[in-house]
CSV table of N, CA and C in Angstrom, one decimal:
chain,number,residue,atom,x,y,z
A,1207,MET,N,21.1,17.0,5.4
A,1207,MET,CA,19.7,17.1,5.9
A,1207,MET,C,18.7,17.2,4.8
A,1208,ALA,N,19.2,17.6,3.6
A,1208,ALA,CA,18.2,17.7,2.5
A,1208,ALA,C,17.7,16.4,2.0
A,1209,THR,N,18.5,15.3,2.2
A,1209,THR,CA,18.2,14.0,1.7
A,1209,THR,C,17.4,13.2,2.8
A,1210,GLU,N,17.3,13.8,4.0
A,1210,GLU,CA,16.7,13.0,5.1
A,1210,GLU,C,15.2,12.7,4.9
A,1211,PRO,N,14.3,13.7,4.5
A,1211,PRO,CA,12.9,13.4,4.4
A,1211,PRO,C,12.6,12.4,3.2
A,1212,ALA,N,13.4,12.4,2.2
A,1212,ALA,CA,13.0,11.6,1.0
A,1212,ALA,C,12.9,10.1,1.3
A,1213,PRO,N,13.9,9.5,1.9
A,1213,PRO,CA,13.7,8.1,2.1
A,1213,PRO,C,12.5,7.7,3.0
A,1214,ARG,N,12.3,8.6,4.0
A,1214,ARG,CA,11.2,8.3,5.0
A,1214,ARG,C,9.9,8.4,4.2
A,1215,TYR,N,9.8,9.4,3.4
A,1215,TYR,CA,8.5,9.6,2.6
A,1215,TYR,C,8.3,8.4,1.7
A,1216,SER,N,9.3,8.0,1.0
A,1216,SER,CA,9.2,6.9,0.1
A,1216,SER,C,8.8,5.6,0.8
A,1217,GLU,N,9.4,5.4,2.0
A,1217,GLU,CA,9.1,4.2,2.8
A,1217,GLU,C,7.6,4.2,3.3
A,1218,VAL,N,7.2,5.4,3.8
A,1218,VAL,CA,5.8,5.5,4.2
A,1218,VAL,C,4.8,5.3,3.1
A,1219,HIS,N,5.2,6.0,2.0
A,1219,HIS,CA,4.3,5.9,0.8
A,1219,HIS,C,4.3,4.4,0.3
A,1220,GLY,N,5.4,3.8,0.3
A,1220,GLY,CA,5.4,2.4,-0.1
A,1220,GLY,C,4.5,1.5,0.7
A,1221,ARG,N,4.6,1.7,2.1
A,1221,ARG,CA,3.8,0.9,3.0
A,1221,ARG,C,2.3,1.2,2.7
A,1222,LEU,N,1.9,2.4,2.5
A,1222,LEU,CA,0.5,2.8,2.2
A,1222,LEU,C,0.0,2.2,0.9
A,1223,ALA,N,0.9,2.2,-0.1
A,1223,ALA,CA,0.5,1.7,-1.4
A,1223,ALA,C,0.4,0.2,-1.3
A,1224,TYR,N,1.3,-0.5,-0.5
A,1224,TYR,CA,1.2,-1.9,-0.3
A,1224,TYR,C,-0.1,-2.3,0.4
A,1225,LYS,N,-0.4,-1.6,1.5
A,1225,LYS,CA,-1.7,-1.9,2.2
A,1225,LYS,C,-2.9,-1.6,1.3
A,1226,GLN,N,-2.9,-0.6,0.6
A,1226,GLN,CA,-4.0,-0.3,-0.3
A,1226,GLN,C,-4.2,-1.4,-1.4
A,1227,ARG,N,-3.1,-1.9,-1.9
A,1227,ARG,CA,-3.1,-2.9,-2.9
A,1227,ARG,C,-3.7,-4.2,-2.3
A,1228,ILE,N,-3.3,-4.5,-1.1
A,1228,ILE,CA,-3.9,-5.7,-0.4
A,1228,ILE,C,-5.4,-5.5,-0.2
A,1229,LEU,N,-5.8,-4.3,0.2
A,1229,LEU,CA,-7.2,-4.1,0.4
A,1229,LEU,C,-8.0,-4.2,-0.9
A,1230,VAL,N,-7.4,-3.7,-1.9
A,1230,VAL,CA,-8.1,-3.8,-3.2
A,1230,VAL,C,-8.2,-5.2,-3.7
A,1231,GLU,N,-7.2,-6.0,-3.5
A,1231,GLU,CA,-7.2,-7.4,-3.9
A,1231,GLU,C,-8.2,-8.2,-3.0
A,1232,ASP,N,-8.3,-7.9,-1.7
A,1232,ASP,CA,-9.2,-8.5,-0.8
A,1232,ASP,C,-10.7,-8.2,-1.3
A,1233,ASN,N,-10.9,-6.9,-1.6
A,1233,ASN,CA,-12.2,-6.5,-2.0
A,1233,ASN,C,-12.6,-7.2,-3.3
A,1234,LEU,N,-11.7,-7.3,-4.3
A,1234,LEU,CA,-12.0,-8.0,-5.5
A,1234,LEU,C,-12.3,-9.5,-5.3
A,1235,GLN,N,-11.5,-10.1,-4.5
A,1235,GLN,CA,-11.8,-11.5,-4.2
A,1235,GLN,C,-13.1,-11.7,-3.5
A,1236,ALA,N,-13.4,-10.8,-2.5
A,1236,ALA,CA,-14.7,-10.9,-1.8
A,1236,ALA,C,-15.9,-10.7,-2.8
A,1237,GLY,N,-15.7,-9.8,-3.8
A,1237,GLY,CA,-16.7,-9.5,-4.7
A,1237,GLY,C,-16.9,-10.7,-5.7
A,1238,LEU,N,-15.8,-11.4,-5.9
A,1238,LEU,CA,-15.9,-12.6,-6.8
A,1238,LEU,C,-16.4,-13.8,-6.1
A,1239,GLY,N,-16.4,-13.7,-4.7
A,1239,GLY,CA,-16.9,-14.8,-3.9
A,1239,GLY,C,-15.8,-15.8,-3.7
A,1240,LEU,N,-14.5,-15.4,-3.8
A,1240,LEU,CA,-13.4,-16.3,-3.6
A,1240,LEU,C,-13.0,-16.4,-2.1
A,1241,VAL,N,-13.5,-15.5,-1.3
A,1241,VAL,CA,-13.1,-15.5,0.1
A,1241,VAL,C,-14.3,-16.0,0.9
């Protein structure tokens, strides 16, 4: 049971980090007028 929360946390954190990176890239492209 001790190892149960770790993979879930890393998976959720990975998804949030991925979404945040996409948002940052979209904002940069919009700022540069590429979109």
